[in-house]
Coordinates of C-alpha atoms in Angstrom, one line a residue:
X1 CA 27.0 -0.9 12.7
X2 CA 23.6 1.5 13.2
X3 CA 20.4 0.0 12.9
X4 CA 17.2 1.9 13.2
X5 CA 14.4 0.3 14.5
X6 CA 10.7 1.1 12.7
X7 CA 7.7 0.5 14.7
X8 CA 4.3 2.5 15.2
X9 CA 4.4 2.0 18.9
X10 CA 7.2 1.4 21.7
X11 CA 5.6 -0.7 23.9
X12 CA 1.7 -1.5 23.0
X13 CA 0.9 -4.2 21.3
X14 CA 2.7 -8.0 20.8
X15 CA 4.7 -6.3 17.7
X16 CA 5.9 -3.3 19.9
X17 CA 7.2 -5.3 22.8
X18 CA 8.6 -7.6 20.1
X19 CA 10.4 -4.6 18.7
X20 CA 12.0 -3.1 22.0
X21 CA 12.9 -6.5 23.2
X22 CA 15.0 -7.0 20.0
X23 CA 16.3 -3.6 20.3
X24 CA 17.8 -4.1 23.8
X25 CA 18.7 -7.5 22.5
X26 CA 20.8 -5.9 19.8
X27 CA 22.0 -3.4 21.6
X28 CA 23.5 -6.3 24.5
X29 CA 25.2 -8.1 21.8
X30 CA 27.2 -5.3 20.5
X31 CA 25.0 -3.5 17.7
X32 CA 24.1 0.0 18.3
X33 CA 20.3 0.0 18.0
X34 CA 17.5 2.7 18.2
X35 CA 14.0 2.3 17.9
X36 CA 11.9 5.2 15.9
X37 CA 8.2 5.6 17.0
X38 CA 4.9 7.4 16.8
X39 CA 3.5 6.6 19.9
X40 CA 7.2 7.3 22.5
X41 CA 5.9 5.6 26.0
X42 CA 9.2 6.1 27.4
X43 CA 12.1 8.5 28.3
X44 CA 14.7 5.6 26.9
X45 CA 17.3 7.9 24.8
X46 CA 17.5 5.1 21.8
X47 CA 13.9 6.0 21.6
X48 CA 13.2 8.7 19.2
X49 CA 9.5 9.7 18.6
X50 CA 8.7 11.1 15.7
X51 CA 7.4 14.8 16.0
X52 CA 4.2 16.6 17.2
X53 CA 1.5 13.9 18.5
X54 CA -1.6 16.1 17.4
X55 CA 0.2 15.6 13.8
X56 CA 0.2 12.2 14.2
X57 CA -2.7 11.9 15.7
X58 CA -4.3 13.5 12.7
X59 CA -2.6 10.9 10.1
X60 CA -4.3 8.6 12.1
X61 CA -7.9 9.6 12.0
X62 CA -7.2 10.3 8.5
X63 CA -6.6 6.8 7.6
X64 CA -9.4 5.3 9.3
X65 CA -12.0 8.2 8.0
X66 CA -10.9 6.8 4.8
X67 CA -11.6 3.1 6.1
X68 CA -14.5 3.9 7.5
X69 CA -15.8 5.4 4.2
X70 CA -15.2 2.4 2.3
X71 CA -17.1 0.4 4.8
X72 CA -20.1 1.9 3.8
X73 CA -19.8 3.8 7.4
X74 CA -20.2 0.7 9.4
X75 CA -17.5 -0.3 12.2
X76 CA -17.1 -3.7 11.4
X77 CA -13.6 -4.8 10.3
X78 CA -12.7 -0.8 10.7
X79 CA -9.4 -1.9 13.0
X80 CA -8.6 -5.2 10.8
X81 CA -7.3 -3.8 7.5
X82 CA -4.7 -0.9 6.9
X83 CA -3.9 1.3 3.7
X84 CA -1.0 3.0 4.4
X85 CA -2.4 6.2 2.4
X86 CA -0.8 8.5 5.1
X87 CA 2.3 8.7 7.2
X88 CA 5.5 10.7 7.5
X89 CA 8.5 10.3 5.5
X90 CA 11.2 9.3 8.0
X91 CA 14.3 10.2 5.6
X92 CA 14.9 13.3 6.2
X93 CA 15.4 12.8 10.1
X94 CA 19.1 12.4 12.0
X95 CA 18.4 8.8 13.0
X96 CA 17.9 7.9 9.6
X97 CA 20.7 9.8 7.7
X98 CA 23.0 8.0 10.7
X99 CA 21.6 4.3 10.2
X100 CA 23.3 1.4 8.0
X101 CA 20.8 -0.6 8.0
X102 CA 16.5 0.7 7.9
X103 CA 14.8 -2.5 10.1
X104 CA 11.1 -1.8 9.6
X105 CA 8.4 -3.4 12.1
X106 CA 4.7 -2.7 12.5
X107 CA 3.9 0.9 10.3
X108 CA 0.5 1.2 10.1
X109 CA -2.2 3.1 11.5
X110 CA -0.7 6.4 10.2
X111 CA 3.2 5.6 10.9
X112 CA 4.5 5.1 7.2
X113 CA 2.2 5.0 4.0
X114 CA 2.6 3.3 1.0
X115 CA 4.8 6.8 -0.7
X116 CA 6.8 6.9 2.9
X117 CA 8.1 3.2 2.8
X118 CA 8.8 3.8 -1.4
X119 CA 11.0 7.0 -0.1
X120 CA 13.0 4.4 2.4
X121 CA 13.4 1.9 -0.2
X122 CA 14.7 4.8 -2.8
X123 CA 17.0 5.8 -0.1
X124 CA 19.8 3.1 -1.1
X125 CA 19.7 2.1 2.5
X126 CA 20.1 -1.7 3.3
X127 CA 16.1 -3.1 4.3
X128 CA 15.0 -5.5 6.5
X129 CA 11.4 -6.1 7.0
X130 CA 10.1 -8.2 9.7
X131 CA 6.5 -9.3 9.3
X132 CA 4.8 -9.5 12.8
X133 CA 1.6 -10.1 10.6
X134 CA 0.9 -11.5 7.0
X135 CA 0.4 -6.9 5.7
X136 CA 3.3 -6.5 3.9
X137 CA 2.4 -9.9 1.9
X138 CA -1.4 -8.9 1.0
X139 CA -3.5 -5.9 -0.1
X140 CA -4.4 -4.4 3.2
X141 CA -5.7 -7.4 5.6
X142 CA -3.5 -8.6 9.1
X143 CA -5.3 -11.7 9.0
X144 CA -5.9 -13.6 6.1
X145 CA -8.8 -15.9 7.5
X146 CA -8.4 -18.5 4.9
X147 CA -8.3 -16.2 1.9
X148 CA -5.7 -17.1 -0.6
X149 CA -6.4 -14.6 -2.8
X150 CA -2.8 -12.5 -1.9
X151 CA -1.2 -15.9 -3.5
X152 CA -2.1 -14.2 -7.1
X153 CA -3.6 -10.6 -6.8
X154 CA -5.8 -9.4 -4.0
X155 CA -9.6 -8.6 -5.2
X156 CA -12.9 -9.3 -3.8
X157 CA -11.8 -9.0 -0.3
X158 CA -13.9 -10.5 2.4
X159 CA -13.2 -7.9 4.6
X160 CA -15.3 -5.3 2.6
X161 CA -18.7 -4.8 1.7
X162 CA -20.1 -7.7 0.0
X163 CA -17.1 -9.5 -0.2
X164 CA -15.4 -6.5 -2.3
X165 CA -15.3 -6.8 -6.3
X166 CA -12.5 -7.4 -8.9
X167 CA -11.6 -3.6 -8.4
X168 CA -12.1 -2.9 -5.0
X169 CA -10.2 -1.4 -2.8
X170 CA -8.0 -4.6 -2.4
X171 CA -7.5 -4.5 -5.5
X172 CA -6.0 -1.1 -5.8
X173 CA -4.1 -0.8 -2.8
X174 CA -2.6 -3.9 -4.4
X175 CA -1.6 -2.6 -7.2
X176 CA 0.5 0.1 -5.4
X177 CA 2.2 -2.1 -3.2
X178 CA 3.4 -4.2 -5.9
X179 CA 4.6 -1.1 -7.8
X180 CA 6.5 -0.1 -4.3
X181 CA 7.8 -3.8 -4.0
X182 CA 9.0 -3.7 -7.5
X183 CA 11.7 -1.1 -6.4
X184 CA 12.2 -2.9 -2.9
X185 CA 15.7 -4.7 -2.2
X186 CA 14.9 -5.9 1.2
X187 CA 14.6 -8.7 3.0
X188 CA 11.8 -9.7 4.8
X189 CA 11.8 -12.0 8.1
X190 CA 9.1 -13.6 9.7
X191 CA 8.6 -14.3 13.5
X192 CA 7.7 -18.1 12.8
X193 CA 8.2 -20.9 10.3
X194 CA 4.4 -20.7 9.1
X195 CA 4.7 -17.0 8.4
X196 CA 7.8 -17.6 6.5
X197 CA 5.6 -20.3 4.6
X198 CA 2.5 -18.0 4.0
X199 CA 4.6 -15.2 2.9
X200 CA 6.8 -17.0 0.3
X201 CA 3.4 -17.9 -1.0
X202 CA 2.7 -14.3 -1.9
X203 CA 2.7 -13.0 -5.6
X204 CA 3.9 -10.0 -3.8
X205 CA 6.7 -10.8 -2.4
X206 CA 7.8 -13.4 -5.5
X207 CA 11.5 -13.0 -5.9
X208 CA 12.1 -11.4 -2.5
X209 CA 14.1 -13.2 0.1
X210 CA 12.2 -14.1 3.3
X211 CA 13.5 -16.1 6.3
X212 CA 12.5 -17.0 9.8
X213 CA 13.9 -15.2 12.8
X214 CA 11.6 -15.7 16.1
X215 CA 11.1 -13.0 18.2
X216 CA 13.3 -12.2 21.6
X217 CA 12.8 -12.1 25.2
X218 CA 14.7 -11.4 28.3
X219 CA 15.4 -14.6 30.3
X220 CA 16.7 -12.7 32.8
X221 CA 13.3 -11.1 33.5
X222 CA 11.2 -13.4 32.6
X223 CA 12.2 -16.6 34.3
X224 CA 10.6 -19.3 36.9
X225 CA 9.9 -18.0 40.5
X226 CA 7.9 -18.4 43.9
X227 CA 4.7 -19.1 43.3
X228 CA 3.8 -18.4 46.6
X229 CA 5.3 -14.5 46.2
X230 CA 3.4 -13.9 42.7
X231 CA 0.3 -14.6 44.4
X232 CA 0.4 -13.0 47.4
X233 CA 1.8 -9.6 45.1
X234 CA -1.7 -10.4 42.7
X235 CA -3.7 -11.2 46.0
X236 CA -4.7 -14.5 44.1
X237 CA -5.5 -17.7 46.6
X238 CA -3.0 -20.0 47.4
X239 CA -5.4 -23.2 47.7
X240 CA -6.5 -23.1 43.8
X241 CA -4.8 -24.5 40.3
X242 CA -5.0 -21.4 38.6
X243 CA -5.5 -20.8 34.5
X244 CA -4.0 -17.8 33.2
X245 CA -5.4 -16.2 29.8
X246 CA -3.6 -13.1 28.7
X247 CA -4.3 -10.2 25.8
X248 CA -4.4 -7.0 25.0
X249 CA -8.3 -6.9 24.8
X250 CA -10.0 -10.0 26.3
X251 CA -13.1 -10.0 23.9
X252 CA -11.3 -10.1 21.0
X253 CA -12.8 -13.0 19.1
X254 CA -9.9 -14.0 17.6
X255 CA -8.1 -15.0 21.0
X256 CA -10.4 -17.3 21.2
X257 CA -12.3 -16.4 24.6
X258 CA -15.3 -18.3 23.3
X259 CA -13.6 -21.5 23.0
X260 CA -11.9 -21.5 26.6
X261 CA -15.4 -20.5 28.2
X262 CA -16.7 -23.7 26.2
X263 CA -13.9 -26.0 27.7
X264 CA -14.2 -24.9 31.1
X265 CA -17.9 -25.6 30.7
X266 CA -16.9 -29.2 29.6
X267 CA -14.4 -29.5 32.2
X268 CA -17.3 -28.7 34.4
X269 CA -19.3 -31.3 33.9
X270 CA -16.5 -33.7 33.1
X271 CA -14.4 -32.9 36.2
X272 CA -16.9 -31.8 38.8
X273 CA -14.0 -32.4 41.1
X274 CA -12.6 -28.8 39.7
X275 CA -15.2 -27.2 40.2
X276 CA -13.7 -25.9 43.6
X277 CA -10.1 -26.3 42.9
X278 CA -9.7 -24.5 39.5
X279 CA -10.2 -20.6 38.8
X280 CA -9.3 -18.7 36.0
X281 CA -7.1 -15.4 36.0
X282 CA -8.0 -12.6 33.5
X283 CA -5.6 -10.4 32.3
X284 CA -6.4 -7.6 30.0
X285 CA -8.9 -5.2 29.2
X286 CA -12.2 -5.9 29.4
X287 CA -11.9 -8.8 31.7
X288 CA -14.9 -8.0 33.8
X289 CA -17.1 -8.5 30.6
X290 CA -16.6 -12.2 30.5
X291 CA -16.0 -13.5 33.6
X292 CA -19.4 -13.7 34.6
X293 CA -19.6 -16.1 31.3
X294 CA -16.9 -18.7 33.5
X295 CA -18.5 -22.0 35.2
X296 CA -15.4 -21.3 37.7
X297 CA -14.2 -18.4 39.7
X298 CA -12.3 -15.7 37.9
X299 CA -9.8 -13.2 38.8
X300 CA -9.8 -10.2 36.6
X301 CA -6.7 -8.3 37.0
X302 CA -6.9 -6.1 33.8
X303 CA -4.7 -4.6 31.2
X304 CA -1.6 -4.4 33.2
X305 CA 1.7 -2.6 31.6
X306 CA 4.2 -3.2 34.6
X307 CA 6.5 -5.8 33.4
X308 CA 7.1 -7.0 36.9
X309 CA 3.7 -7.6 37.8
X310 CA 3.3 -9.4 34.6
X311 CA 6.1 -11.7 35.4
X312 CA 4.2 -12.3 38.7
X313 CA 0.8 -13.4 36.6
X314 CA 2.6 -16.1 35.0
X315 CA 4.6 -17.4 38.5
X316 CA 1.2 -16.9 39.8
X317 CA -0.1 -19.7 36.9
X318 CA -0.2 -23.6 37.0
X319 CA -1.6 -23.6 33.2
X320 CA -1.4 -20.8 30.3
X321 CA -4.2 -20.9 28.0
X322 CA -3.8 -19.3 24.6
X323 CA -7.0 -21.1 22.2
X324 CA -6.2 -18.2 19.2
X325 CA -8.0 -18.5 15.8
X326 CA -5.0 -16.7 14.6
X327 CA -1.3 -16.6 15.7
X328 CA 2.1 -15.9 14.5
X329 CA 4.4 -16.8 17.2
X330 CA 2.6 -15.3 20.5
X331 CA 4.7 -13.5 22.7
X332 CA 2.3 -14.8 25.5
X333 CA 3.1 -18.2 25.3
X334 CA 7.2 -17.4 25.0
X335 CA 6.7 -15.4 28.0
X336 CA 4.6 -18.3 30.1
X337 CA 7.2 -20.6 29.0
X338 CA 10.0 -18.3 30.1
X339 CA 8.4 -18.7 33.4
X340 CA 8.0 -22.4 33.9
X341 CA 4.2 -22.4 32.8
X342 CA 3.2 -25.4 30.7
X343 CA 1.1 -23.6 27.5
X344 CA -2.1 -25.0 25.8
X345 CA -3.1 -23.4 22.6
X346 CA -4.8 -24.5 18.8
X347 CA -2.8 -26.0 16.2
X348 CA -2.8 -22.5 14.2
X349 CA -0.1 -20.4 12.8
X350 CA 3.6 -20.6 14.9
X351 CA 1.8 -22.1 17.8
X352 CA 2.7 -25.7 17.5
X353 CA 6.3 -24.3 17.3
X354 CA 6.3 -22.9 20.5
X355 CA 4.5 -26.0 21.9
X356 CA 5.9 -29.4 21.9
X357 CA 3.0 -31.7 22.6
X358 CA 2.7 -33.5 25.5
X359 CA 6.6 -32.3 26.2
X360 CA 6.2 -28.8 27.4
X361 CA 2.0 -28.5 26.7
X362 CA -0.4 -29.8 24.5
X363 CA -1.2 -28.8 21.3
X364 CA -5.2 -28.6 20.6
X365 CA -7.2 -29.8 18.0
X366 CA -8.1 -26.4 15.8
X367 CA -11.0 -24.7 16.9
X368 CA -12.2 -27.6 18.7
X369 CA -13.3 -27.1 22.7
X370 CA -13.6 -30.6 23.4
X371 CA -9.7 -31.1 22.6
X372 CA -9.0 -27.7 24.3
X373 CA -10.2 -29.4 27.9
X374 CA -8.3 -32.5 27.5
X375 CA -5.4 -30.7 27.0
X376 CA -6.1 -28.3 30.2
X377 CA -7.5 -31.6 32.6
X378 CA -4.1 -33.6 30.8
X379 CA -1.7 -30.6 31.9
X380 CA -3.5 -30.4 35.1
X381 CA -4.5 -34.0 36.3
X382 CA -2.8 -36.1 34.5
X383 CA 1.0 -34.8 33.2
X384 CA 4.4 -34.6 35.3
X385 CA 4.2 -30.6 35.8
X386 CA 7.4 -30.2 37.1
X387 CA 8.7 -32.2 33.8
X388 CA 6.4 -29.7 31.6
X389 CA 7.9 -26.4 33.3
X390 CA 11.3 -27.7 33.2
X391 CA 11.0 -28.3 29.6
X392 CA 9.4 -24.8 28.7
X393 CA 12.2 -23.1 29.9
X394 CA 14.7 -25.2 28.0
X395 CA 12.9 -24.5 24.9
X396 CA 12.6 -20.6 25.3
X397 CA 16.8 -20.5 26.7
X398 CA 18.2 -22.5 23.3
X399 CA 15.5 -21.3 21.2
X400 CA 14.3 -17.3 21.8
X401 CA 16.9 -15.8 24.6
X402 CA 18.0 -12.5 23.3
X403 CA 21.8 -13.2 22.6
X404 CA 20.6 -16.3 19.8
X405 CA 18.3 -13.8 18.1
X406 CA 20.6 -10.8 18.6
X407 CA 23.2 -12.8 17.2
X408 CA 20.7 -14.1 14.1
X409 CA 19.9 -10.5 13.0
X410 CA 23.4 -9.9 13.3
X411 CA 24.6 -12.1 10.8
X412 CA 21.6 -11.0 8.8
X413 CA 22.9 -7.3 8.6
X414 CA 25.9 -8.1 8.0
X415 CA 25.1 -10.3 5.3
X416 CA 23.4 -7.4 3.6
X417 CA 25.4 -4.5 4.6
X418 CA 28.3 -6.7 2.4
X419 CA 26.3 -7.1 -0.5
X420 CA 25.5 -3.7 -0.8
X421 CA 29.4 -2.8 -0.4
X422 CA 30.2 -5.7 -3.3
X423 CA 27.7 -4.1 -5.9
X424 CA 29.2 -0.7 -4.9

């Protein structure tokens, strides 16, 4: 069995890594898998890229020109929506023609438009979707906010100038994904239970099959080790509990930055005993811009891509902090699990299925700091740590090591690769 792998991206970005981890995963447990990409990072040869970058590059700016437009030329919310109104039509290339089974990822920002995805579906070629996001189930947003609207029909989107209108441009790009969707036999899987939820809710995807696959990750990589060694590689003290907070741009609001630097101001005050003995690691980019915000010492490493020393951030870690407005099952907290690191995140989105509270972390009240630092001074002051870390990585081996997930998708293709031979 051939299964090509769809994603805008090899390696950047939660969806990418998401991607290439089930790729290798697949490709461990007997399925010969290859990933297609516009943005090739590597020299892996079961990573094809798809053609000249200027090209690309140009369906790119293209797209968010027409964004930006619609915004009435302002920035905001220029990076949270997508319209698929460009791309390249994948059909025609080897990889395709060769595959069994299409497995599409993340395709936006110029990697498939709305015609290109229509082309795969009239291809005949068995689909599977997987939904690292709620897109493929609304009109163009990644985050839904609280909107319902995509339960019905998309209109008056919040994310557009005065809260949109009953024709906006919601509206219409609505309208041409449920013409696309029409046509569509594919499956679509989501990386957590409460995607699965939110995405059966959708008038879009009404009739469509949708399950719930998590995400994979190497437990040979990431797995417990020395403390003492990740620090000393990091040149973080040895004497300090250390907090780790990890994304790909630290000031995005809707990691939730705000919220830690309001528990750690609580814990503060609360626990001037920490003041001394606690510090907070960084990692991503733009650290430097808000450590200076932090009541206690911080250690900005950066946006750091070598999977080694990322492994070492999280040894490095007595606590992973995670206070997302918005989730769908974080790669960062599987990771920090992986490695023995008790997690503390928000009741939001696949969170509380990665965290069992008060077994392997505590689960916060939403959008509530005051929660947030009980859970952090519970994890640090009060719980059995080595009980926590113990039963992290328990829950990452039985629940996301690559060989269950491989073996999930497996039976998933080969589901649909006989139901397609059956109506033949």
């Amino acid at each position: 069995m051939r299964v090509l792998i769809v994603n805008t991206s090899e390696r950047t970005g939660g969806a990418a890594v998401a991607a290439n981890r089930l790729m290798y995963a697949l490709n461990n447990n007997g399925v010969k898998a290859k990933m297609l990409v516009r943005d090739r990072q590597s020299d892996d040869p079961r990573v094809v890229g798809t053609g000249r970058r200027s090209l690309m590059r140009w369906r790119f700016l293209w797209e968010r020109f027409v964004v930006f437009l619609c915004l009435h030329l302002k920035r905001t919310h220029l990076f949270d929506i997508d319209i698929a109104n460009t791309g390249m039509d994948i059909t025609s290339l080897p990889e395709f023609r060769e595959a069994d089974v299409v497995h599409l990822h993340w395709v936006n920002q110029g990697m498939l438009s709305l015609k290109d995805i229509r082309n795969v579906v009239r291809s005949g070629k068995p689909l599977v979707w997987t939904m690292h996001d709620i897109w493929p189930a609304t009109a163009i947003c990644h985050l839904t906010l609280g909107c319902r609207s995509f339960r019905s029909r998309c209109h008056n989107c919040k994310y557009l100038p005065g809260n949109g209108s009953a024709n906006d441009l919601s509206s219409k790009v609505w309208r041409r994904k449920e013409r696309l969707l029409r046509e569509a036999n594919a499956v679509f899987v989501a990386c957590s239970r409460w995607l699965e939820g939110e995405a059966k809710g959708s008038a879009l995807l009404k009739g469509h099959r949708v399950v719930s696959i998590p995400n994979p990750i190497d437990t040979r990589v990431f797995c417990p080790g020395s403390q003492t060694e990740a620090r000393e590689q990091l040149h973080l003290p040895q004497d300090k509990l250390l907090l780790l907070f990890v994304c790909q741009r630290v000031t995005n609001v809707n990691k939730g930055m705000t919220f830690l630097a309001e528990a750690c101001q609580k814990l503060a005050v609360d626990y001037p005993e920490l003041k001394e003995r606690l510090g907070l690691v960084l990692m991503g980019g733009h650290a430097d811009e808000v450590a200076e915000s932090l009541p206690f010492v911080s250690y900005p490493l950066g946006y750091i891509t070598d999977e080694n020393q990322i492994v070492s951030a999280y040894r490095a870690a007595d606590l992973f902090v995670l206070p997302s407005l918005s989730e769908n099952l974080p790669n960062t907290i599987m990771e920090a699990m992986a490695c023995g690191v008790p997690c503390v995140g928000f009741k939001v989105g696949g969170i509380p299925e990665e965290i069992d509270h008060q077994k392997n972390g505590y689960v916060a009240a939403y959008r509530d700091s005051d929660d947030l630092a009980r859970g952090i001074s519970w994890v640090l002051c009060e719980a059995d740590r080595g009980a926590l870390s113990h039963a992290a990585v328990r829950k990452v081996t039985q629940n996301y090591s690559q060989s269950s997930v491989a073996l999930r998708y497996s039976e998933l293709y080969q589901e649909i690769l006989a139901q397609k031979h059956f109506k033949l």
